Coordinates of C-alpha atoms and ligand atoms in Angstrom, one line a residue:
M15 CA 11.5 -16.9 -57.8
G16 CA 12.2 -13.0 -58.8
E17 CA 14.6 -11.4 -60.4
L18 CA 18.3 -11.2 -59.1
R19 CA 19.0 -7.1 -58.3
F20 CA 21.7 -5.1 -56.7
D21 CA 19.9 -2.3 -56.6
G22 CA 21.3 0.1 -53.5
R23 CA 24.8 -2.3 -53.9
V24 CA 28.1 -0.2 -55.1
V25 CA 29.7 -2.7 -57.5
I26 CA 33.7 -2.1 -58.5
I27 CA 34.5 -4.0 -61.6
T28 CA 38.6 -3.8 -62.1
G29 CA 39.4 -3.9 -66.1
A30 CA 36.0 -3.6 -67.4
G31 CA 36.3 -0.9 -70.4
A32 CA 37.1 -4.1 -72.3
G33 CA 36.1 -7.9 -72.7
L34 CA 34.7 -9.7 -69.6
G35 CA 34.9 -6.6 -67.6
R36 CA 32.5 -4.8 -69.5
T37 CA 30.2 -7.1 -70.3
Y38 CA 30.3 -7.9 -66.1
A39 CA 29.8 -4.1 -65.8
L40 CA 27.0 -3.6 -68.3
L41 CA 24.9 -6.7 -66.5
F42 CA 25.2 -5.2 -62.6
G43 CA 24.6 -1.8 -64.2
S44 CA 21.3 -3.2 -65.8
R45 CA 20.2 -4.7 -62.4
G46 CA 20.2 -1.5 -60.5
A47 CA 23.6 -1.8 -59.2
K48 CA 25.8 1.4 -58.9
V49 CA 29.1 0.5 -60.9
V50 CA 32.5 1.8 -61.0
V51 CA 34.1 0.9 -64.3
N52 CA 37.7 1.0 -63.7
D53 CA 40.1 0.8 -66.4
L54 CA 43.4 2.1 -67.5
G55 CA 43.0 2.1 -70.8
G56 CA 46.1 0.1 -71.6
G57 CA 47.6 -2.2 -74.2
R58 CA 47.2 -6.1 -74.3
H59 CA 50.8 -6.2 -72.7
G60 CA 50.6 -3.9 -70.0
E61 CA 51.7 -0.5 -72.2
G62 CA 50.2 2.6 -72.5
K63 CA 46.8 3.9 -71.2
S64 CA 43.7 6.1 -72.0
S65 CA 40.4 7.4 -70.2
K66 CA 38.5 6.4 -73.4
A67 CA 37.6 2.7 -72.4
A68 CA 36.0 3.6 -69.1
D69 CA 34.4 6.4 -70.4
D70 CA 32.8 4.4 -73.0
V71 CA 31.4 1.7 -71.0
V72 CA 30.2 4.4 -68.3
A73 CA 28.1 6.1 -71.1
E74 CA 26.9 2.4 -72.2
I75 CA 25.7 1.5 -68.8
K76 CA 24.2 5.6 -68.7
R77 CA 22.3 5.1 -71.8
N78 CA 21.0 1.8 -70.7
G79 CA 19.8 3.8 -67.8
G80 CA 22.0 2.7 -65.0
I81 CA 24.3 4.8 -62.9
A82 CA 28.4 4.2 -63.2
V83 CA 31.5 6.4 -62.8
A84 CA 34.7 6.0 -64.7
D85 CA 38.2 5.0 -62.7
Y86 CA 41.7 5.3 -64.5
N87 CA 44.0 3.8 -61.8
S88 CA 46.0 0.9 -62.1
V89 CA 45.0 -2.0 -60.4
V90 CA 48.3 -1.8 -58.4
E91 CA 47.1 1.1 -56.7
G92 CA 44.0 -0.6 -55.8
E93 CA 43.1 1.4 -52.6
K94 CA 42.6 4.7 -55.4
I95 CA 39.7 2.9 -56.6
I96 CA 38.2 1.6 -53.8
K97 CA 38.4 5.8 -53.0
T98 CA 36.1 6.5 -56.2
A99 CA 33.5 4.1 -55.0
L100 CA 33.3 6.2 -51.7
D101 CA 33.9 9.8 -53.0
N102 CA 31.1 9.0 -55.3
F103 CA 28.8 6.5 -53.9
G104 CA 29.6 6.5 -50.1
R105 CA 30.1 2.2 -49.7
V106 CA 31.3 -0.7 -51.5
D107 CA 29.3 -4.2 -51.8
V108 CA 31.1 -5.9 -54.3
L109 CA 34.3 -5.9 -55.8
V110 CA 35.5 -8.2 -59.1
N111 CA 39.1 -8.5 -59.6
N112 CA 39.2 -8.8 -63.6
A113 CA 42.0 -6.6 -65.0
G114 CA 44.2 -8.5 -66.9
I115 CA 47.6 -8.4 -69.5
L116 CA 49.5 -11.0 -70.9
R117 CA 53.4 -11.2 -71.4
D118 CA 53.5 -14.4 -73.1
K119 CA 57.0 -16.1 -73.8
S120 CA 58.4 -19.6 -72.9
F121 CA 59.7 -20.0 -69.8
P122 CA 63.5 -19.8 -70.5
R123 CA 62.6 -16.3 -72.2
I124 CA 60.9 -14.7 -69.4
S125 CA 62.5 -11.6 -68.6
N126 CA 62.1 -9.6 -65.2
V127 CA 59.4 -7.1 -66.5
D128 CA 57.6 -10.1 -68.1
W129 CA 57.8 -11.5 -64.5
D130 CA 57.0 -8.5 -62.5
L131 CA 54.4 -7.0 -64.6
I132 CA 52.5 -9.6 -64.7
Q133 CA 52.7 -10.6 -60.9
D134 CA 52.1 -6.8 -60.2
V135 CA 48.9 -6.6 -62.1
H136 CA 47.3 -9.5 -61.5
L137 CA 48.2 -10.6 -58.3
K138 CA 49.5 -7.9 -56.4
G139 CA 46.5 -5.5 -57.9
S140 CA 43.9 -8.0 -56.6
F141 CA 45.7 -7.9 -53.4
K142 CA 45.8 -3.9 -53.3
T143 CA 42.4 -3.4 -54.5
T144 CA 41.0 -6.3 -52.2
Q145 CA 42.5 -5.4 -48.9
A146 CA 41.4 -1.8 -49.3
A147 CA 37.5 -2.9 -49.7
F148 CA 38.3 -5.9 -47.2
T149 CA 38.7 -3.2 -44.6
L150 CA 35.0 -1.8 -45.6
F151 CA 33.5 -5.2 -45.6
K152 CA 34.4 -6.1 -42.2
K153 CA 33.0 -3.0 -41.0
Q154 CA 29.8 -3.0 -42.3
G155 CA 29.5 -7.1 -42.2
Y156 CA 28.8 -8.0 -45.7
G157 CA 30.9 -8.4 -49.0
R158 CA 31.3 -10.2 -52.1
I159 CA 35.1 -10.5 -53.4
I160 CA 35.9 -12.2 -57.0
M161 CA 39.3 -13.1 -58.1
T162 CA 39.9 -14.4 -61.7
T163 CA 41.7 -17.3 -62.4
S164 CA 42.5 -18.9 -65.3
N165 CA 42.8 -22.7 -66.5
S166 CA 46.1 -21.7 -67.2
G167 CA 47.1 -21.5 -63.7
L168 CA 44.7 -24.6 -62.6
Y169 CA 46.2 -27.0 -65.4
G170 CA 49.3 -24.8 -66.6
N171 CA 50.0 -23.7 -70.4
F172 CA 52.8 -23.2 -72.8
G173 CA 54.4 -19.7 -72.9
Q174 CA 52.6 -18.6 -70.0
A175 CA 54.7 -19.2 -67.1
N176 CA 54.5 -15.7 -65.7
Y177 CA 50.8 -15.7 -66.1
S178 CA 50.3 -19.4 -64.6
A179 CA 52.2 -18.6 -61.4
A180 CA 50.1 -15.5 -60.9
K181 CA 46.7 -16.8 -61.6
L182 CA 47.2 -19.9 -59.1
G183 CA 48.5 -17.5 -56.8
L184 CA 45.4 -15.8 -56.7
V185 CA 43.3 -18.9 -55.9
G186 CA 45.9 -19.2 -53.0
L187 CA 44.8 -15.4 -52.2
A188 CA 41.2 -16.2 -52.4
N189 CA 41.3 -19.5 -50.2
T190 CA 42.6 -17.7 -47.4
I191 CA 40.1 -14.5 -47.9
A192 CA 37.4 -16.8 -47.8
I193 CA 38.3 -18.0 -44.3
E194 CA 39.2 -14.8 -42.7
G195 CA 35.9 -13.3 -44.2
A196 CA 33.5 -15.9 -43.4
K197 CA 32.3 -14.5 -39.9
Y198 CA 32.0 -11.2 -41.4
N199 CA 29.6 -12.5 -44.5
I200 CA 32.6 -11.5 -46.9
H201 CA 32.5 -14.3 -49.4
C202 CA 35.8 -14.7 -51.8
N203 CA 35.4 -16.8 -54.7
C204 CA 37.1 -17.4 -57.9
I205 CA 35.9 -17.3 -61.3
A206 CA 38.1 -19.4 -64.3
P207 CA 36.6 -17.9 -67.8
T208 CA 36.8 -19.0 -71.0
A209 CA 35.6 -16.0 -73.4
A210 CA 36.3 -14.2 -76.4
S211 CA 38.4 -11.0 -76.2
R212 CA 41.8 -9.6 -77.0
L213 CA 43.5 -11.6 -74.7
T214 CA 42.3 -14.7 -76.5
E215 CA 41.8 -13.6 -80.3
D216 CA 45.1 -15.3 -81.3
I217 CA 45.1 -18.5 -78.9
L218 CA 41.7 -19.6 -79.5
P219 CA 40.6 -21.3 -82.7
P220 CA 37.9 -18.9 -84.7
D221 CA 34.7 -21.3 -84.5
I222 CA 35.5 -22.0 -81.1
F223 CA 35.8 -18.3 -80.2
N224 CA 32.7 -17.0 -81.7
E225 CA 30.8 -19.0 -79.2
L226 CA 32.8 -17.9 -76.4
K227 CA 30.7 -14.7 -75.4
P228 CA 31.7 -13.0 -72.2
E229 CA 28.2 -12.7 -71.9
F230 CA 27.9 -16.2 -71.7
I231 CA 30.0 -15.8 -67.9
A232 CA 28.7 -12.6 -66.6
P233 CA 25.7 -14.0 -64.9
V234 CA 27.8 -16.9 -63.2
V235 CA 30.1 -13.7 -61.4
A236 CA 26.6 -12.0 -60.7
Y237 CA 25.1 -14.8 -59.0
L238 CA 28.0 -15.4 -57.0
C239 CA 28.3 -11.5 -55.9
H240 CA 24.6 -11.5 -55.2
E241 CA 23.6 -11.5 -51.1
S242 CA 21.7 -14.8 -51.6
C243 CA 24.7 -16.8 -52.9
Q244 CA 26.5 -18.5 -50.4
E245 CA 29.1 -19.9 -52.3
N246 CA 32.7 -19.2 -50.4
G247 CA 36.1 -20.2 -51.0
S248 CA 35.1 -22.1 -54.5
V249 CA 36.6 -21.9 -58.0
I250 CA 34.1 -22.0 -60.9
E251 CA 35.4 -22.3 -64.4
S252 CA 33.2 -21.3 -67.1
G253 CA 32.2 -20.5 -70.6
A254 CA 30.3 -21.5 -73.8
G255 CA 27.4 -21.3 -71.8
W256 CA 28.6 -23.8 -69.0
A257 CA 29.9 -23.6 -65.6
G258 CA 31.0 -26.2 -63.2
K259 CA 33.1 -26.1 -59.6
C260 CA 36.9 -27.3 -59.9
H261 CA 38.8 -28.4 -56.7
L262 CA 41.8 -30.1 -55.4
I263 CA 41.6 -33.3 -54.4
R264 CA 44.4 -35.6 -52.9
S265 CA 44.7 -39.5 -53.4
N266 CA 44.4 -41.6 -50.2
G267 CA 48.0 -42.1 -50.1
A268 CA 50.4 -44.9 -48.4
L269 CA 51.7 -44.9 -45.3
L270 CA 55.7 -45.2 -45.6
R271 CA 56.2 -46.9 -42.2
S272 CA 54.7 -49.5 -40.1
N273 CA 55.5 -48.4 -36.7
M274 CA 56.9 -45.8 -34.8
V275 CA 60.6 -47.0 -34.8
D276 CA 60.5 -47.8 -38.9
A277 CA 62.2 -45.7 -40.9
V278 CA 61.1 -43.9 -44.0
T279 CA 63.5 -45.0 -47.2
I280 CA 63.9 -43.9 -50.6
E281 CA 63.0 -47.6 -51.6
K282 CA 59.7 -47.8 -49.5
V283 CA 58.6 -44.6 -51.5
R284 CA 59.4 -46.3 -54.8
D285 CA 57.2 -49.6 -53.7
S286 CA 54.7 -47.4 -52.7
W287 CA 54.0 -45.2 -55.4
S288 CA 51.4 -46.4 -57.3
K289 CA 49.5 -46.2 -54.2
I290 CA 50.9 -42.6 -53.2
I291 CA 49.5 -41.3 -56.7
N292 CA 46.0 -43.4 -57.3
M293 CA 43.6 -40.7 -57.4
E294 CA 40.7 -43.4 -57.0
N295 CA 38.6 -42.0 -54.1
G296 CA 40.8 -38.8 -54.0
Q297 CA 39.5 -36.5 -51.4
H298 CA 38.9 -32.7 -51.3
F299 CA 39.7 -30.3 -47.8
N300 CA 37.9 -27.6 -47.4
K301 CA 40.4 -26.0 -44.6
P302 CA 44.0 -26.9 -43.6
S303 CA 42.9 -28.5 -40.4
D304 CA 41.1 -31.4 -42.4
A305 CA 44.5 -32.2 -43.7
T306 CA 46.3 -32.0 -40.5
M307 CA 43.8 -34.4 -39.3
A308 CA 44.4 -37.1 -41.5
L309 CA 48.0 -36.5 -41.1
V310 CA 47.3 -37.4 -37.4
S311 CA 44.8 -40.3 -38.1
A312 CA 47.8 -41.8 -39.9
L313 CA 50.2 -41.1 -37.4
E314 CA 47.9 -43.1 -35.2
S315 CA 47.8 -46.0 -37.4
I316 CA 51.5 -45.9 -37.5
R317 CA 51.6 -45.4 -33.7
E318 CA 49.0 -48.7 -33.6
G319 CA 51.6 -50.3 -35.6
V320 CA 49.6 -51.4 -39.3
K321 CA 51.0 -54.2 -41.2
N322 CA 52.6 -52.1 -43.4
D323 CA 53.7 -54.4 -46.6
V324 CA 54.0 -52.0 -49.3
N325 CA 52.9 -54.6 -51.9
D326 CA 50.2 -55.4 -50.0
D327 CA 46.9 -53.6 -51.6
D328 CA 45.1 -54.3 -48.6
V329 CA 46.7 -51.4 -46.6
N330 CA 44.9 -48.5 -46.7
V331 CA 46.0 -45.7 -44.3
C332 CA 43.3 -42.8 -44.3
D333 CA 40.3 -44.6 -44.7
Ligands
LIG7 P1 40.8 -7.6 -71.9 O1 42.0 -7.5 -72.4 O2 39.8 -7.7 -73.1 O3 40.6 -6.8 -71.0 C1 41.2 -6.4 -69.8 C2 41.0 -5.2 -69.4 O4 41.8 -5.2 -68.1 C3 41.5 -4.3 -70.4 O5 40.4 -3.3 -71.1 C4 42.6 -3.6 -69.5 O6 42.8 -2.2 -70.4 C5 42.5 -3.6 -68.3 N1 43.7 -3.3 -67.7 C6 45.0 -4.1 -67.8 N2 45.7 -3.6 -66.6 C7 45.3 -3.0 -66.2 C8 45.7 -2.2 -64.7 N3 47.0 -2.5 -64.1 N4 45.0 -1.4 -64.0 C9 43.3 -0.8 -64.6 N5 43.2 -2.2 -65.6 C10 44.0 -2.8 -66.3 O7 40.9 -9.0 -71.2 P2 40.3 -10.6 -70.6 O8 40.2 -11.5 -71.5 O9 38.8 -10.0 -71.0 O10 40.3 -11.2 -69.6 C11 39.7 -10.0 -68.3 C12 40.3 -11.2 -66.9 O11 40.0 -12.6 -67.4 C13 42.0 -11.2 -67.0 O12 42.3 -10.8 -65.6 C14 42.1 -12.4 -67.8 O13 43.9 -12.9 -67.5 C15 41.3 -13.3 -66.7 N6 41.0 -14.7 -68.2 C16 40.9 -14.3 -69.6 C17 40.4 -15.4 -70.4 C18 40.0 -15.6 -71.7 O14 39.4 -16.2 -72.3 N7 39.5 -13.9 -72.1 C19 41.0 -16.9 -69.8 C20 41.4 -17.0 -68.7 C21 41.6 -15.9 -67.8

């Protein structure tokens, strides 16, 4: 099996002037892609701007013999970034939504500005940029999209309610884009990275920080963006030279009524609780219709009249 290359492909990476995005840009550039290095060059909390961050990465790619162009727009005007790609390279094949900032505060202290800035950069920025790219992808029958989520979104994290909300919002966005894009060979996946960068320098302990090189994650992102990769609609967690898929599972649950005339009561919910939350043999659904089918099958059981003694462990409705 040969080297995986991106010759002829145009790859846009947002927030590529530093951290993870810079590493992605260098890797794609070294594998033949024409790279749009987007970065508005602001501070960690979204303040200021400068062309230096993007320019430096473009210069580095060119020094290594690659092809790249800088773009300084904010992702909230994502359509302008797509235009930069079209003006310079005439097409777009891959979009990595990576730009990000933090406005960490404990939940009661989050201001409207802290909330809006985070939703704008992460969620709206990815929406705007991806929507402009999606239209092109659909016409050409090809596209690869990455959303950048976070363990803070997947699992929650003290002081990051605004960021967690945006980051899990991106998983929802990716889930639906993956469904809408599938028939056009447009794939959309999420990366949940853990890497040493200015966003994590005061969060991660130093001995761990030093082992979390963004270079360990870039190949995972690049593989997801290759034409040979068939993954779609997945969340891949990665860091420290490890990668794994992460997805929601749902318990088998419990029937809360035993026939069509039976009422659901608070007490039945209480008495069924251990079964409702028992994640043993949890199920994963790839599409909402799978969840609907499971509900239809629960309804069938109720219609047929199940023996629904909530204390009876033999009752298992969704098998
Ligand atoms: P970083 O701060 O080193 O890089 C982010 C880049 O995005 C910066 O160069 C910044 O100028 C740029 N940027 C910010 N707002 C922008 C905007 N509106 N338009 C264009 N560019 C903008 O951070 P890092 O760690 O490399 O983060 C990259 C992504 O990975 C972010 O989305 C972050 O939330 C996410 N992430 C990072 C983790 C980590 O462990 N480093 C953990 C989980 C998620």
